[in-house]
Tab-separated table of C-alpha atoms in Angstrom:
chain	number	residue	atom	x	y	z
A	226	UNK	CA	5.653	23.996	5.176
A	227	UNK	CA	6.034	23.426	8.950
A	228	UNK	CA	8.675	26.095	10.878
A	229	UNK	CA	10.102	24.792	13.557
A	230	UNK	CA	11.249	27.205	16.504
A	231	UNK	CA	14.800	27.116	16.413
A	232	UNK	CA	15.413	27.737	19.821
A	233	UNK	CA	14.042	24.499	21.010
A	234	UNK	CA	15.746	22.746	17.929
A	235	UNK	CA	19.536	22.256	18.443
A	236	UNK	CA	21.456	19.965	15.583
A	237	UNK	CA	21.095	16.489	16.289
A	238	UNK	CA	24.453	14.643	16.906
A	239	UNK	CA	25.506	11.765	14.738
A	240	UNK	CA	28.648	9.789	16.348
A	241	UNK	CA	31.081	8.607	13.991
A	242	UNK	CA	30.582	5.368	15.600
A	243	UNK	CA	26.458	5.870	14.726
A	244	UNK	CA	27.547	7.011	11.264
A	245	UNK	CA	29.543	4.071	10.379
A	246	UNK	CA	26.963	1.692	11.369
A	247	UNK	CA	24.764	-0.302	8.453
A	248	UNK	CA	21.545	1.033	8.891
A	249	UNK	CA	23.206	4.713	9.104
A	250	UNK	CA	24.821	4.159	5.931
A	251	UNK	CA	21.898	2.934	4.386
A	252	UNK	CA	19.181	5.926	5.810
A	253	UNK	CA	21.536	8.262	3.961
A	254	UNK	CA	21.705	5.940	0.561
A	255	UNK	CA	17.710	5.444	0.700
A	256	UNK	CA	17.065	9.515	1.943
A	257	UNK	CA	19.403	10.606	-1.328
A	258	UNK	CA	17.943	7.980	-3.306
A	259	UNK	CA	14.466	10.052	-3.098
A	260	UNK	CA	16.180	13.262	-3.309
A	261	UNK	CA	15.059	13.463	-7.022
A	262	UNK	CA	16.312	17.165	-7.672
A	263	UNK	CA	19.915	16.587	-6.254
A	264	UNK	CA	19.176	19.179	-3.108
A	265	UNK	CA	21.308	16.816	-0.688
A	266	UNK	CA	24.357	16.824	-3.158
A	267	UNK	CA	27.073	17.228	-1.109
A	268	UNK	CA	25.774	17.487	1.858
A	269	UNK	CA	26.987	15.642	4.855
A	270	UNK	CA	24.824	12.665	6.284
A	271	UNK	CA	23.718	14.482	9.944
A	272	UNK	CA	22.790	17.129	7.403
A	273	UNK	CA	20.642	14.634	4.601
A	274	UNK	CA	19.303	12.833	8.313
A	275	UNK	CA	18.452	15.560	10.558
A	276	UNK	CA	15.077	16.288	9.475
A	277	UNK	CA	14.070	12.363	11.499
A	278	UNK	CA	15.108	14.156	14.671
A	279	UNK	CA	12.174	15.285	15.984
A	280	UNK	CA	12.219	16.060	19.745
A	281	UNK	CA	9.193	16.094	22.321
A	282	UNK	CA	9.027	19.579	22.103
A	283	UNK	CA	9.196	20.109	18.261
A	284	UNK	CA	6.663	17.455	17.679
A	285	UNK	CA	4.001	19.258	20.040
A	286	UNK	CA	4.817	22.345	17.121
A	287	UNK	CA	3.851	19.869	14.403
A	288	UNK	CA	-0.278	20.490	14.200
A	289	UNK	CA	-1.924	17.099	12.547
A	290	UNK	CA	-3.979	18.800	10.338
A	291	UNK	CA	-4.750	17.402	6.512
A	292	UNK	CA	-2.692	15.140	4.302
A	293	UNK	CA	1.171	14.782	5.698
A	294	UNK	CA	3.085	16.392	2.787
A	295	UNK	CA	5.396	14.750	-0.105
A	296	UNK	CA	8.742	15.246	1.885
A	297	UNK	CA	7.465	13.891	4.896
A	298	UNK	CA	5.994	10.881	3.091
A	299	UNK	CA	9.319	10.523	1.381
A	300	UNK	CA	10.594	10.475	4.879
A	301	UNK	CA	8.573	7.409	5.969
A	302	UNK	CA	9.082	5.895	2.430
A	303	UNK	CA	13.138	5.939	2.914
A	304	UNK	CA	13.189	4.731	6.739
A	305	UNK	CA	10.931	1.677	5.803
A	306	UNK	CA	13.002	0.991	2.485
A	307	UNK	CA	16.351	1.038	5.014
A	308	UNK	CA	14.631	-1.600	6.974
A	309	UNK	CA	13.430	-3.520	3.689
A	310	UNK	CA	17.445	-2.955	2.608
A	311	UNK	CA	18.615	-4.433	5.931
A	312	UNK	CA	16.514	-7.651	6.295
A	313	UNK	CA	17.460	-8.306	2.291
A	314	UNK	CA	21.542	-7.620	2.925
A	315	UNK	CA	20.938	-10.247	6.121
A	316	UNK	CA	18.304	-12.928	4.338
A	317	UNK	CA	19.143	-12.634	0.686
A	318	UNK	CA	16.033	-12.898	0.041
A	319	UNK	CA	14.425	-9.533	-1.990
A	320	UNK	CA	12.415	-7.616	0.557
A	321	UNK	CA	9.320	-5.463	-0.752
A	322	UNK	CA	8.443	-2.191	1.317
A	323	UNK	CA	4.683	-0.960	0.942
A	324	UNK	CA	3.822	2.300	2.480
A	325	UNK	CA	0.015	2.825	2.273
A	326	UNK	CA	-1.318	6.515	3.784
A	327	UNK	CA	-4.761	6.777	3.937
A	328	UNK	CA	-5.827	10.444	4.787
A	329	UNK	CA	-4.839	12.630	7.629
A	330	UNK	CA	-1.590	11.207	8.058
A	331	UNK	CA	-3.086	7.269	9.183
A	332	UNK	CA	-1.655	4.208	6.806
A	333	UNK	CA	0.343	1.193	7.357
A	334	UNK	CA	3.886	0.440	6.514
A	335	UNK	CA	4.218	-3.519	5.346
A	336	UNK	CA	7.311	-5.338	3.995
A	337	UNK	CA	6.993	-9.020	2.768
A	338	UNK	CA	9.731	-11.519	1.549
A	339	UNK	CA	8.163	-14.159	-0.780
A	340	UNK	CA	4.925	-14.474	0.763
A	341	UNK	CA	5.789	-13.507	4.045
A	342	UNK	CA	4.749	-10.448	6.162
A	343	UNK	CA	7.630	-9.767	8.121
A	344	UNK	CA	6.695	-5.979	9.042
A	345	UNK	CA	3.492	-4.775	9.747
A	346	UNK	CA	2.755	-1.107	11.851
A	347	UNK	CA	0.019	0.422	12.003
A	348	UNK	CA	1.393	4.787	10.726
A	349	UNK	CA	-0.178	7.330	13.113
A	350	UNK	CA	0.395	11.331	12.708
A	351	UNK	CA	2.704	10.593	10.258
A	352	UNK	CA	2.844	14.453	10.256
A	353	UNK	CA	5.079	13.806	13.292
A	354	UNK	CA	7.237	11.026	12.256
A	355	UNK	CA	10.464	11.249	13.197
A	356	UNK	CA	12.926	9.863	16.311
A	357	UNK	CA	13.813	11.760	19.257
A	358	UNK	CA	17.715	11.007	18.390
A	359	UNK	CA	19.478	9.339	15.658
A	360	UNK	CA	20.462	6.553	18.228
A	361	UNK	CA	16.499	6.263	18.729
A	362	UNK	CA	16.025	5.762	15.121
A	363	UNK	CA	18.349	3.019	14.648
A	364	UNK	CA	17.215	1.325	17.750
A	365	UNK	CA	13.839	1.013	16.402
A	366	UNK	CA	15.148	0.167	12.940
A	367	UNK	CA	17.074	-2.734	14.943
A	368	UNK	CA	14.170	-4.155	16.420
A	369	UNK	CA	11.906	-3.996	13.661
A	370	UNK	CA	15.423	-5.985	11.493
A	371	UNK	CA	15.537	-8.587	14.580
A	372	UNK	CA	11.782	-9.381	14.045
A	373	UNK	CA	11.622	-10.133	10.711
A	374	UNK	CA	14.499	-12.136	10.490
A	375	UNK	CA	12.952	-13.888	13.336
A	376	UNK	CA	10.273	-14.863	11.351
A	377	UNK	CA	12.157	-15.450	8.203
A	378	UNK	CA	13.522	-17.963	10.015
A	379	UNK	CA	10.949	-19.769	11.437
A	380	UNK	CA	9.381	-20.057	8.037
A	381	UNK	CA	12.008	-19.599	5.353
A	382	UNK	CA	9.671	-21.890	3.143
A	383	UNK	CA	6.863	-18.983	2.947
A	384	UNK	CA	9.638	-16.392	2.724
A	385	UNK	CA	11.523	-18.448	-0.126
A	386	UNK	CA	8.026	-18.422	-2.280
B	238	UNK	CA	-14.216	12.411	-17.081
B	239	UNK	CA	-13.806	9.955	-19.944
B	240	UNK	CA	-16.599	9.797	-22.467
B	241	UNK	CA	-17.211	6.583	-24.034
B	242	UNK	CA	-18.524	6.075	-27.368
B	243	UNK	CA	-22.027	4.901	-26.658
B	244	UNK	CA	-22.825	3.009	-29.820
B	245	UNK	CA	-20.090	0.677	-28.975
B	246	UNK	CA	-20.773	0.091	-25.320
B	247	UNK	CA	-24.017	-1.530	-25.172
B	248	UNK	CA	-25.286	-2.336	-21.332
B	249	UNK	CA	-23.777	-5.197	-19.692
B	250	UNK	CA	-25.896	-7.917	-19.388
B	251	UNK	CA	-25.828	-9.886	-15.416
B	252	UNK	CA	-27.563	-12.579	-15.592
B	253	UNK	CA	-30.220	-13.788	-12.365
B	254	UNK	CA	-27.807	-17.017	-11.514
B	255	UNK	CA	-24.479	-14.704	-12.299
B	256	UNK	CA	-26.292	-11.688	-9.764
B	257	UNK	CA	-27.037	-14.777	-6.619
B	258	UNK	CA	-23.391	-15.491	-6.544
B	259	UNK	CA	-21.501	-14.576	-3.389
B	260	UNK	CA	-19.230	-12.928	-5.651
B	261	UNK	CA	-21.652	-10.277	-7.464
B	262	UNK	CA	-23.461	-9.791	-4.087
B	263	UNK	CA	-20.504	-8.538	-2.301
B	264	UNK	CA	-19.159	-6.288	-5.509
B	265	UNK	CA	-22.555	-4.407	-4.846
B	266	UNK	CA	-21.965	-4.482	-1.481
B	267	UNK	CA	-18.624	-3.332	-1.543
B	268	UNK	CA	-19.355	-0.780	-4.287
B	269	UNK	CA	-21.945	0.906	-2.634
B	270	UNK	CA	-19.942	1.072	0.914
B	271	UNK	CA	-17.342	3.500	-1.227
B	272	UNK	CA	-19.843	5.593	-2.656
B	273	UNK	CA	-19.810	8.411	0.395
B	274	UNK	CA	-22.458	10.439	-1.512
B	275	UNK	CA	-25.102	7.842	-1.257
B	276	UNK	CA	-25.531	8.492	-5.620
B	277	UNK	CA	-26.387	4.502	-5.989
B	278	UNK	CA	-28.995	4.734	-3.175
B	279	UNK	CA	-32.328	3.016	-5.336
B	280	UNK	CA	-30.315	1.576	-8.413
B	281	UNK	CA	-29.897	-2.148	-9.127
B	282	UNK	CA	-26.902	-4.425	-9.058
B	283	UNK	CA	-26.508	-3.595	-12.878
B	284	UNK	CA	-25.845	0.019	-12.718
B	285	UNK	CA	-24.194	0.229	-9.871
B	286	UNK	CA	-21.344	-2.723	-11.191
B	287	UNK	CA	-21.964	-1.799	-15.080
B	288	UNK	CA	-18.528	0.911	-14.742
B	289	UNK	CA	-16.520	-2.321	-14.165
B	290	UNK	CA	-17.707	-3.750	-17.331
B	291	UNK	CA	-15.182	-2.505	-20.376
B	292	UNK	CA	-15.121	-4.092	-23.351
B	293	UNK	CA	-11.758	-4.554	-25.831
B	294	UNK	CA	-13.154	-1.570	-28.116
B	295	UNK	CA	-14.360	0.653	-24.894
B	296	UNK	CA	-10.808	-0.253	-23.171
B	297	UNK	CA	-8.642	1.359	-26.832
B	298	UNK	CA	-10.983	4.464	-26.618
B	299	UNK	CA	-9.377	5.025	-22.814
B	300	UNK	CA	-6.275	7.257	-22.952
B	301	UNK	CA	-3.629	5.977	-20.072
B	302	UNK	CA	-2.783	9.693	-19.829
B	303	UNK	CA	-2.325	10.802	-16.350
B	304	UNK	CA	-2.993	9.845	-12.568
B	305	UNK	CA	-5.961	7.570	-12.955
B	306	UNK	CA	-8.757	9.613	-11.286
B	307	UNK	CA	-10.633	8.881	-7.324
B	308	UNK	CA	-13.590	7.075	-8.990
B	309	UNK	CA	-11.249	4.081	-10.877
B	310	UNK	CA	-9.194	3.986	-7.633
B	311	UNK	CA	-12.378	3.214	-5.759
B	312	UNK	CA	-13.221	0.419	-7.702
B	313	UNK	CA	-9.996	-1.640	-8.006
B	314	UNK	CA	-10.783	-1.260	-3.992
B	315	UNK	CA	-13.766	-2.294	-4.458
B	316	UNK	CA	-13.005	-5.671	-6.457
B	317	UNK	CA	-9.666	-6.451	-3.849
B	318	UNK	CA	-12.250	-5.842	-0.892
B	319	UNK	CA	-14.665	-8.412	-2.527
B	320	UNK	CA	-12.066	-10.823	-3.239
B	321	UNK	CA	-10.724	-10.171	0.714
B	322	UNK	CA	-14.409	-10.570	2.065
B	323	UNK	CA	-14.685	-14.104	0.354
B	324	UNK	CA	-11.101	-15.509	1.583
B	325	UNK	CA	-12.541	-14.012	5.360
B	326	UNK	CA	-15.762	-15.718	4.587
B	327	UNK	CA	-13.968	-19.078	3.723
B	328	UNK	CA	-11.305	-19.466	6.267
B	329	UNK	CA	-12.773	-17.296	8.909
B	330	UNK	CA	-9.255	-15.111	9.228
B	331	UNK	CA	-9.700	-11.813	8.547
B	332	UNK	CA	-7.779	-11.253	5.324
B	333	UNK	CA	-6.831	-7.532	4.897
B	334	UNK	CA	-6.479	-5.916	1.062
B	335	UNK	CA	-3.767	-2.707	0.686
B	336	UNK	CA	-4.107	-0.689	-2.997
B	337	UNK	CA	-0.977	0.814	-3.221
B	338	UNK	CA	-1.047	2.966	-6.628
B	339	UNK	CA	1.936	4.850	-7.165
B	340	UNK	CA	1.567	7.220	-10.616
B	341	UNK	CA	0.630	6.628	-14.175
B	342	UNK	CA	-2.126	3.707	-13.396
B	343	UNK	CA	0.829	1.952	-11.921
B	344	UNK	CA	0.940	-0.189	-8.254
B	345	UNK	CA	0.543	-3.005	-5.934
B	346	UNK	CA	-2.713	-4.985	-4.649
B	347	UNK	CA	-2.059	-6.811	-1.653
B	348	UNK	CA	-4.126	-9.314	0.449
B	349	UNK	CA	-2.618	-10.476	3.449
B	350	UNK	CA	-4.238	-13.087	6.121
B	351	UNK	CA	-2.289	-13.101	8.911
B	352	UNK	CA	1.439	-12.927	7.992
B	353	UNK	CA	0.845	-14.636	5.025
B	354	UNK	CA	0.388	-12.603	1.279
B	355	UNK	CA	-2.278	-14.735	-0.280
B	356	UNK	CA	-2.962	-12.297	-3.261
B	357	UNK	CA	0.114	-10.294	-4.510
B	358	UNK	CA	-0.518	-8.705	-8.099
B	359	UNK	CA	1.253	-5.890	-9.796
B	360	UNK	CA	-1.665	-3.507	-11.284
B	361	UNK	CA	-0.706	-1.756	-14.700
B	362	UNK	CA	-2.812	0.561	-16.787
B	363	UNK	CA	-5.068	1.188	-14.380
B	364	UNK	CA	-7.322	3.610	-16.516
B	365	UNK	CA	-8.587	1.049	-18.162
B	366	UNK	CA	-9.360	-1.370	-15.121
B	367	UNK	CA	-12.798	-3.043	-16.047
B	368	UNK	CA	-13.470	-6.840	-17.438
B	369	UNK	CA	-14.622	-7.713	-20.607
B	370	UNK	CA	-18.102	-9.354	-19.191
B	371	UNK	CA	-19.618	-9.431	-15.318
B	372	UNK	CA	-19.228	-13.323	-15.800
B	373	UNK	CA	-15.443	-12.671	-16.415
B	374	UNK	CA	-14.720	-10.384	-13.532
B	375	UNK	CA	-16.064	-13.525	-11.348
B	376	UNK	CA	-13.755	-16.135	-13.129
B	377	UNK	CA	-10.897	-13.725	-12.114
B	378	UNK	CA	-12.365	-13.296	-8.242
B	379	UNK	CA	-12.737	-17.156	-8.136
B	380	UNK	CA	-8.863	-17.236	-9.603
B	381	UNK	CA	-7.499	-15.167	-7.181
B	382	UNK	CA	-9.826	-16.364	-4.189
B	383	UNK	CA	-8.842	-20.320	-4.888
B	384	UNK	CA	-5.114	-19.287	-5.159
B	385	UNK	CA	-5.516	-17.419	-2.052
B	386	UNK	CA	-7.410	-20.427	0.009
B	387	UNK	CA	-4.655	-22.755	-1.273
B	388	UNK	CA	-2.094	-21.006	-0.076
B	389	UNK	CA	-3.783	-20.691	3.591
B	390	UNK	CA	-4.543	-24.679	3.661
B	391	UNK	CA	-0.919	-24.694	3.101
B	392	UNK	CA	-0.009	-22.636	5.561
B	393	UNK	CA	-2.527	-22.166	8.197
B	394	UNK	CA	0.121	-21.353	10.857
B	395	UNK	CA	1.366	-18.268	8.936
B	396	UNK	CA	-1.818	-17.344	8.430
B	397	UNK	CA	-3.308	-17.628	12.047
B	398	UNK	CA	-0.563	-15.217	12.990
């Protein structure tokens, strides 16, 4: 386990108006979803989200040494299968997430629809993964939606296979 | 380990034209790139493929009990990153292959080219990963390859992406 130093690590703020967006909604559905021994039962979302706030100064605590553990990878797992949630809810087409970690914390994150790659990163220190606010996080979530439907949409033939 | 009932698993036999295909030539290849302890340095093309050779009676005599162990994993990589090689060879994309096993011998092999998925197969049972004769694990390659290259000449524009 990693300890943080407090000090440095205030509560991240959720906004009701952040809370009540989609991909919001559906961090806290995919997070609980992988929360096999019912730990986040009852807990409020900033509470089941605030381990993906991970300021400048907490992730220069994080050292990237050996395999990033089950939780964290859990972590990456639920933010991807938001994404993969948001682009099917938009498309209606079934999106696939694939998270692939190789060792040290290096792998790629892919999602196709049909036989279409419409997501495609490249995972660094996944040790560190995490978003300096929860506004952060959905931004890149947003972008990340925007491009795939982009390219859903430009070949909805590949994507329909 | 799993021990194999000898009398029953007599050697594979590879025949000359069968160990000149592309095919066979970049399984050894491929084989030998994931063995980090240089152990097939010196043998020939037969011992160093034979594991993948399993035949009905061999495959009942493997329990699917388990996480299937480093050494299987390695060579359903092996066999994806031969059939990836050939598709790169062919349509002179690079075509990229992602394993994903999740547990109990159960996953995901990938092969995408471009943004395109040209080989997308669900993997079960993966203890007992092997083919029946060397001459059969090529039939499947070619399969998989042919789909693959059909799918590019379809799409060429996906797949330059």
């Amino acid at each position: 386990m990693i300890s943080i130093d407090t000090s440095t690590a205030p509560a991240a703020v959720l906004s009701p108006e952040l809370a009540d967006t989609d991909f919001i909604k559906e961090m806290n559905r995919q997070a609980r979803a992988l929360d096999s021994y019912g730990t986040y039962d009852g807990w409020p979302v900033e509470r089941v989200l605030a381990p993906y706030v991970v300021t400048k100064e907490q992730r220069r605590q994080i050292p990237v040494i050996g395999d990033p553990d089950d939780v964290l990878i859990s972590r990456v797992k639920a933010f991807h299968n938001a994404i993969a949630a948001l682009i099917e809810k938009e498309c209606g087409l079934m999106a696939v997430p694939v998270i692939n970690l190789t060792h040290e914390g290096f792998g790629r994150a892919l999602i196709t629809v049909g036989k279409l790659v419409v997501l495609d990163r490249t995972l660094r220190d996944v040790h560190r993964f995490g978003f300096e606010t929860f506004s952060k996080m959905k931004d890149e979530a947003d972008k990340h939606l925007s491009v795939a439907l982009e390219i859903i949409g430009k070949y909805p033939e590949v994507a329909g296979l």
